[in-house]
Coordinates of C-alpha atoms and ligand atoms in Angstrom, one line a residue:
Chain A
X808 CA 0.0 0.0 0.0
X809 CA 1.3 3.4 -0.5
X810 CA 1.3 6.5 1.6
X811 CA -1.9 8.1 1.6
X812 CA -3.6 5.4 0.5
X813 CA -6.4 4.3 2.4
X814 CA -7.7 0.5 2.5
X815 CA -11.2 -0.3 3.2
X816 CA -12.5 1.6 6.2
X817 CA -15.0 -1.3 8.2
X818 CA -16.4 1.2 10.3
X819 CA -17.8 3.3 6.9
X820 CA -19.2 -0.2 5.5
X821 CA -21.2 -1.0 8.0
X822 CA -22.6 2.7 7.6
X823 CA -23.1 2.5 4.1
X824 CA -25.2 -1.3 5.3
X825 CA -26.8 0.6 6.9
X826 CA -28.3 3.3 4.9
X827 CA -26.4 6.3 6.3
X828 CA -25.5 8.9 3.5
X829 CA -22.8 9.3 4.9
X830 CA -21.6 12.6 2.9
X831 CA -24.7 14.0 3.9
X832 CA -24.0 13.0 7.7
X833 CA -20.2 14.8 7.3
X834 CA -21.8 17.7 6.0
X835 CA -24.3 18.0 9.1
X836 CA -21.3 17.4 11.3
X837 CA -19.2 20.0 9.6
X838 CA -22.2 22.6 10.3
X839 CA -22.7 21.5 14.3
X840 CA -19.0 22.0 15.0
X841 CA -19.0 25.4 12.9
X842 CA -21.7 26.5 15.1
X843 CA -20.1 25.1 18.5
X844 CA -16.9 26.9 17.5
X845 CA -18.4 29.9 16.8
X846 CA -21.3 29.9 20.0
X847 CA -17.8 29.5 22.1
X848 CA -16.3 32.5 20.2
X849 CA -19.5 34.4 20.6
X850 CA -20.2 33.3 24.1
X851 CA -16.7 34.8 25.3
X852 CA -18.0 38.5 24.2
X853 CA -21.4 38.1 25.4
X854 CA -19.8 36.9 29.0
X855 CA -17.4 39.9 29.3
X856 CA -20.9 41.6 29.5
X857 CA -22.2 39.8 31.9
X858 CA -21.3 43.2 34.6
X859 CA -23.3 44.8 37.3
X860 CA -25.3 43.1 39.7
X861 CA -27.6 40.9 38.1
X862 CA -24.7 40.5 35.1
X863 CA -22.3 38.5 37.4
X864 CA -25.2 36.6 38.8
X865 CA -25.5 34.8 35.5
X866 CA -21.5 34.9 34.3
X867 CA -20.6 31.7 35.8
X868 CA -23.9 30.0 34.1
X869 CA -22.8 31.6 30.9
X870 CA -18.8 30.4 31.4
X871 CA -20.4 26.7 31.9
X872 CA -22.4 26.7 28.6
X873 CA -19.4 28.9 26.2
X874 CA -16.9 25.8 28.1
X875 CA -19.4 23.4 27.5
X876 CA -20.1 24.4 23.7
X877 CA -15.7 24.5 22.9
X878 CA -15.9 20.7 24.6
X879 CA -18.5 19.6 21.7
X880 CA -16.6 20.9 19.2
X881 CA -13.9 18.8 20.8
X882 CA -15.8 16.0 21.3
X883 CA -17.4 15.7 17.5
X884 CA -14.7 16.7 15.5
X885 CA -12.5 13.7 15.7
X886 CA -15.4 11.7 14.9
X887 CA -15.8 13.7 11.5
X888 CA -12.0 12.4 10.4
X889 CA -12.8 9.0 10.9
X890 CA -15.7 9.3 8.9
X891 CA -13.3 10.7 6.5
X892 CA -14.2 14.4 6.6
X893 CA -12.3 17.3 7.8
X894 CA -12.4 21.2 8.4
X895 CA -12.5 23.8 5.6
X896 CA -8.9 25.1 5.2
X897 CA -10.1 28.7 6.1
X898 CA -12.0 29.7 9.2
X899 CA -14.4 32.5 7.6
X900 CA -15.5 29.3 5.0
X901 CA -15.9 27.6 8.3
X902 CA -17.6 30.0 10.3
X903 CA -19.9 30.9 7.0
X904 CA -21.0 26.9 7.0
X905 CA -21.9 26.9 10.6
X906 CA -25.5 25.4 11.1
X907 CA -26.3 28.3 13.5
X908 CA -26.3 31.8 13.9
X909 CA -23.6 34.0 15.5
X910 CA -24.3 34.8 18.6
X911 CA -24.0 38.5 18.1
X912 CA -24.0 40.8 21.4
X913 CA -27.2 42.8 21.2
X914 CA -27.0 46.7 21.5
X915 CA -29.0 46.9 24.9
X916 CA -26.5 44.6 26.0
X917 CA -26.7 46.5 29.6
X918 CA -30.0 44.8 29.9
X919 CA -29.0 41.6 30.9
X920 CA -32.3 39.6 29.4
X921 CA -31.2 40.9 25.8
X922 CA -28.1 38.7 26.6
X923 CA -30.4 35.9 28.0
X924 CA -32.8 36.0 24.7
X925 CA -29.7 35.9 22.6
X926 CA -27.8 32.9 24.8
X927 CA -31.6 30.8 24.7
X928 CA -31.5 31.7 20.7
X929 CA -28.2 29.8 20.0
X930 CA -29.1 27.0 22.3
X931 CA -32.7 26.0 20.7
X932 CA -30.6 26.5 17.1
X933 CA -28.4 23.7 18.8
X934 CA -30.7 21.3 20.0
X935 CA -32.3 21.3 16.2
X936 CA -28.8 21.1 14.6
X937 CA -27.7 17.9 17.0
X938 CA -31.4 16.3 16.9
X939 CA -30.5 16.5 13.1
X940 CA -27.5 14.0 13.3
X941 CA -29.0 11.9 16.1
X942 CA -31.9 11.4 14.2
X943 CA -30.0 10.4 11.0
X944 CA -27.9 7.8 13.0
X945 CA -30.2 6.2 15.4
X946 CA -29.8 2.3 15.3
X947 CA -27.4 2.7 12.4
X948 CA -24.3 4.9 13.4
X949 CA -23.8 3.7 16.8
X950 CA -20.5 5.9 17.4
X951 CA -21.5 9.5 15.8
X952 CA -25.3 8.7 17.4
X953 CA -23.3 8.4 21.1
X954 CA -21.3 11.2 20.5
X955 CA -24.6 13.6 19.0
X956 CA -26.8 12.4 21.9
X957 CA -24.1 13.5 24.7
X958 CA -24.0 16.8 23.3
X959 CA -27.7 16.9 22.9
X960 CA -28.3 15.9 26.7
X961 CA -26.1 19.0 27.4
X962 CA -27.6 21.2 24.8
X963 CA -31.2 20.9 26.7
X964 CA -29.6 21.5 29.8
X965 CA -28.2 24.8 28.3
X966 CA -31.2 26.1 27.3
X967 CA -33.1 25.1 30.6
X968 CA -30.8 27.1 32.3
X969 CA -31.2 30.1 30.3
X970 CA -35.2 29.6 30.1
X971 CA -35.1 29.3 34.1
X972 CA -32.7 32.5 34.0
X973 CA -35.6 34.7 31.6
X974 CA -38.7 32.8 33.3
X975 CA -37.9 31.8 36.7
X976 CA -39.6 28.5 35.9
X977 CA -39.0 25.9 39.1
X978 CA -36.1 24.4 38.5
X979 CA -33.8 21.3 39.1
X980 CA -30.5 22.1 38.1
X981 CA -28.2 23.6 41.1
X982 CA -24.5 23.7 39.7
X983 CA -21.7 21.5 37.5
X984 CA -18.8 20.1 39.7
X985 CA -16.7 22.6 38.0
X986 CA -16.7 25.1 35.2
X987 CA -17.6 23.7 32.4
X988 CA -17.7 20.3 33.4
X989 CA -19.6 18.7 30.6
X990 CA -21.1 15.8 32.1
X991 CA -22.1 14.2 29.5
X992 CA -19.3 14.7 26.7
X993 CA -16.3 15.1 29.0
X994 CA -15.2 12.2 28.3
X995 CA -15.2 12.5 24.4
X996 CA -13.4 15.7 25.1
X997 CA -10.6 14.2 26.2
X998 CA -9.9 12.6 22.7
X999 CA -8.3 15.7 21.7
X1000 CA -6.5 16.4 25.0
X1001 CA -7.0 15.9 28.7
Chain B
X932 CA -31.0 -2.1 -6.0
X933 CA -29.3 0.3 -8.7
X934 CA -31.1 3.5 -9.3
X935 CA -31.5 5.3 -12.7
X936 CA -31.9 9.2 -12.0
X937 CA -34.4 8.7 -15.1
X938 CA -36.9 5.7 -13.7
X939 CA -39.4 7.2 -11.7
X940 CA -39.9 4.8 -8.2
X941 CA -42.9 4.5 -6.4
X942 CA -42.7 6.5 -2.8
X943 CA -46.2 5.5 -1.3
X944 CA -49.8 5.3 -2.0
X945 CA -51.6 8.0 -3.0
X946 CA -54.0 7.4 -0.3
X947 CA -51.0 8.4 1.9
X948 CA -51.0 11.5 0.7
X949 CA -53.9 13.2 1.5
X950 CA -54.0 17.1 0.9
X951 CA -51.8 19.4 3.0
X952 CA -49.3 17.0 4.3
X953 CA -45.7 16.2 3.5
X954 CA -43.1 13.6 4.1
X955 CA -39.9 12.0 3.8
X956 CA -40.0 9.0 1.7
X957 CA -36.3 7.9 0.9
X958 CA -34.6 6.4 -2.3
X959 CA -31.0 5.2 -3.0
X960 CA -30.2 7.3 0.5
X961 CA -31.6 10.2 -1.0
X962 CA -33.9 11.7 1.5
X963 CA -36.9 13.1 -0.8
X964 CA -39.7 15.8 0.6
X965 CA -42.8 15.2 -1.2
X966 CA -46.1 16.3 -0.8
X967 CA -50.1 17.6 -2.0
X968 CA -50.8 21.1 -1.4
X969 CA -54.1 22.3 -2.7
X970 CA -54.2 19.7 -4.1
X971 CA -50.9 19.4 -6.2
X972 CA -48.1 17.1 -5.6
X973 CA -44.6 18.6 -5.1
X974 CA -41.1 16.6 -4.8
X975 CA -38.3 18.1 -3.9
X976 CA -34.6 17.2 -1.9
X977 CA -35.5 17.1 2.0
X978 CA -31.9 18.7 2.9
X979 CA -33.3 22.6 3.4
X980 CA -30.7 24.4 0.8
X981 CA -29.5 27.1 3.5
X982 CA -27.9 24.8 6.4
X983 CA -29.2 21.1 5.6
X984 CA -32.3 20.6 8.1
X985 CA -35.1 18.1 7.2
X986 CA -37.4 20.1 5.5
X987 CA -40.3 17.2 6.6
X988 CA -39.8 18.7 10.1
X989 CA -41.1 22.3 8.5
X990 CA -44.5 23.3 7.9
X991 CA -46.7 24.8 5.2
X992 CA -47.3 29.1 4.9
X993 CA -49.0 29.3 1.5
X994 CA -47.4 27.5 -1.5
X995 CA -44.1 27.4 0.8
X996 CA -42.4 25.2 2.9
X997 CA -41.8 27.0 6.3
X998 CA -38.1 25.3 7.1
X999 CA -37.9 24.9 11.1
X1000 CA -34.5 25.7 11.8
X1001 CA -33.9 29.2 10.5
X1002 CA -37.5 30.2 8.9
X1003 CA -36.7 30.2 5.6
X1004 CA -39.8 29.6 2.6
X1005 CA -39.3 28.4 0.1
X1006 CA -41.7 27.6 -2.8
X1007 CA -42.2 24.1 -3.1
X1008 CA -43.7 24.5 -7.1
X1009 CA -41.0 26.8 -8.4
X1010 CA -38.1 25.6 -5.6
X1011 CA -37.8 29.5 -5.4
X1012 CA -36.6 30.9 -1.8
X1013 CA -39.0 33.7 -0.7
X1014 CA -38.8 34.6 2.8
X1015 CA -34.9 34.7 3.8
X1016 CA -36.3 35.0 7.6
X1017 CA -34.1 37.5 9.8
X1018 CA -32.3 36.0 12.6
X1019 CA -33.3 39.7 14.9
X1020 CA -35.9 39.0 17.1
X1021 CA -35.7 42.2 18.4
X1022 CA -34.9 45.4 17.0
X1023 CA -31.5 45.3 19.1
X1024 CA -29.9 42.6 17.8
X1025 CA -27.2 42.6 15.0
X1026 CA -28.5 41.1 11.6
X1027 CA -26.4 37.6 10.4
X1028 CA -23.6 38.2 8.1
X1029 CA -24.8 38.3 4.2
X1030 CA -22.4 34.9 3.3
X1031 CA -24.5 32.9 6.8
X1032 CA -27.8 33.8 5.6
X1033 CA -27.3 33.2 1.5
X1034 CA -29.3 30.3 0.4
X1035 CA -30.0 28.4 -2.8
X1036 CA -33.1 27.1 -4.4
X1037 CA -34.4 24.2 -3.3
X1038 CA -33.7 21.0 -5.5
X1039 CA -37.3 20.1 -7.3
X1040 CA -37.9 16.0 -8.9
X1041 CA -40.4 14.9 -10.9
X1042 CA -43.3 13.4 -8.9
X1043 CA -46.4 11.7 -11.0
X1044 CA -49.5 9.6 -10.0
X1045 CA -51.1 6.5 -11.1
X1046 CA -53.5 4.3 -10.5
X1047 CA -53.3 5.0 -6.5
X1048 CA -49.3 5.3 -6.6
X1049 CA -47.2 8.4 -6.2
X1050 CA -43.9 7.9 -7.7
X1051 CA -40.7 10.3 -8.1
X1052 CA -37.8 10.7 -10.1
X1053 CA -34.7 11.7 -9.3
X1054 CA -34.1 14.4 -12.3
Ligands
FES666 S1 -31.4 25.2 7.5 FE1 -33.4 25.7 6.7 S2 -33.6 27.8 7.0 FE2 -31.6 27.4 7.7
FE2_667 FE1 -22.9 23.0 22.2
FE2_668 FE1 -24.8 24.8 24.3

């Protein structure tokens, strides 16, 4: 065999058996970590606003979700290689393929909802863009479908936060362990590093 | 199975496909939207032509398909995009760069009916 050439890839057959389009599911994946990568980037802005009484109420919340987001990136992307995908070359193609909207800090930024709104916004666009994947792998993509549905489980806990945050609905979350913890896909993060 | 972009296959029954509904039939792994809105059948590529969300998981406004994860309509007759939704919900937020929110058109097939079958091709 010669360098760079790649013999058959068992874990893309049994895909294929299984009726996963699989450029289709790269191309899905490609968009969810675009969005991650960018809600982290976002995030970081939108928590250096997070001042004043009621704004450092919420900035360790905020800091768990933007650490949480970076760790799905982290957790997904090596998944995309082995399904023989990869990252655009240039970050604005990257950033302009993401399956969600920037997370743009609003003008009335001082009022700390408009920065709530804005956080629940790119969460919802996340559970849609993740229930995407799951739903095209469950029962036939065992791996990408484990990965998806840890990010997922963390995705709905971002956006009960926030909706408690804006609502004040009861609630039963009280903290993570640490910041950014990631409960769920922590352990996938590690694949990139500890 | 070896499919021909020129056969037409048969999706469902037409009894299936009562007016005002949509829904994802499948063939070769191609994921296929098709539909009867007042009272016309449409066909078209599920994967919504601005991110890649299943357009089955959208909704009808007129002769368009409302697409959940953004908003965006699209017409599902002409394939034409008509409502590039904003992102702003309110009037204080920034609008989405021009190169996030371009879309294309959405990709039509041919979708006939006989004798209680709908079937589609892939042209
Ligand atoms: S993916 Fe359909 S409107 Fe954005
Ligand atoms: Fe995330
Ligand atoms: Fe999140």
């Amino acid at each position: 065999m010669t360098k760079g050439e790649v013999p058959n890839v068992v874990g893309l057959e049994v895909l294929k058996k299984n009726g996963v389009n699989v450029e289709k599911l790269k191309e899905l994946i490609t968009k969810g970590v675009g969005a991650e990568f960018t809600t982290y980037y976002y995030y970081t802005i939108l928590r250096m606003h997070c001042t004043g009484l009621e704004g450092e109420g919420i900035k360790e919340i905020v800091e768990d979700a933007r650490i949480e987001d970076r760790n799905h990136f982290e957790a997904m992307v090596p998944r995309l290689y082995e399904l023989g995908g990869n990252l655009p070359k240039d970050i604005r193609k990257f950033a302009d393929q993401a399956g969600c909207p920037d997370a743009y800090l609003p003008d009335n930024w001082e009022d700390i909802n408009s920065i709530l709104k804005v956080l629940l916004e790119a969460e919802q666009c996340a559970i849609r863009s993740w229930g995407e994947v799951c739903d095209m792998t469950a029962g036939k993509d065992h791996r990408t479908y484990d990965i998806a549905q840890k990010i997922m489980q963390e995705e709905i806990e971002h956006e009960a936060w926030f909706i408690e945050l804006i609502s004040k609905r009861p609630s039963g979350h009280f903290r993570r362990k640490f910041v950014g913890q990631s409960p769920h896909t922590g352990s996938q993060g590690g694949l990139i590093h500890l | 199975m070896k499919y021909s972009k020129t056969d037409r296959y048969p999706v469902c029954k037409s009894s299936e496909l009562v007016d005002d509904t949509m829904m994802k039939v499948s063939i070769d792994m191609v994921d296929i939207l098709v539909g009867r809105r007042n009272g016309k059948l449409f066909a078209c590529d599920n994967s919504c032509p601005h991110k890649g969300a299943s357009l089955s998981k959208g909704c009808f406004n007129g002769d368009r398909v409302v697409c959940y994860m953004h908003g965006y309509e699209y017409n599902v007759f002409t394939g034409k995009l008509e409502n590039m939704k904003s992102w702003k919900k309110e009037d204080t937020w920034v609008e989405q760069d021009m190169e996030w929110r371009k879309s294309g058109d959405l990709i039509l097939y041919s979708v006939s009916e006989e004798d209680g079958t709908v079937y589609v091709a892939l042209k």
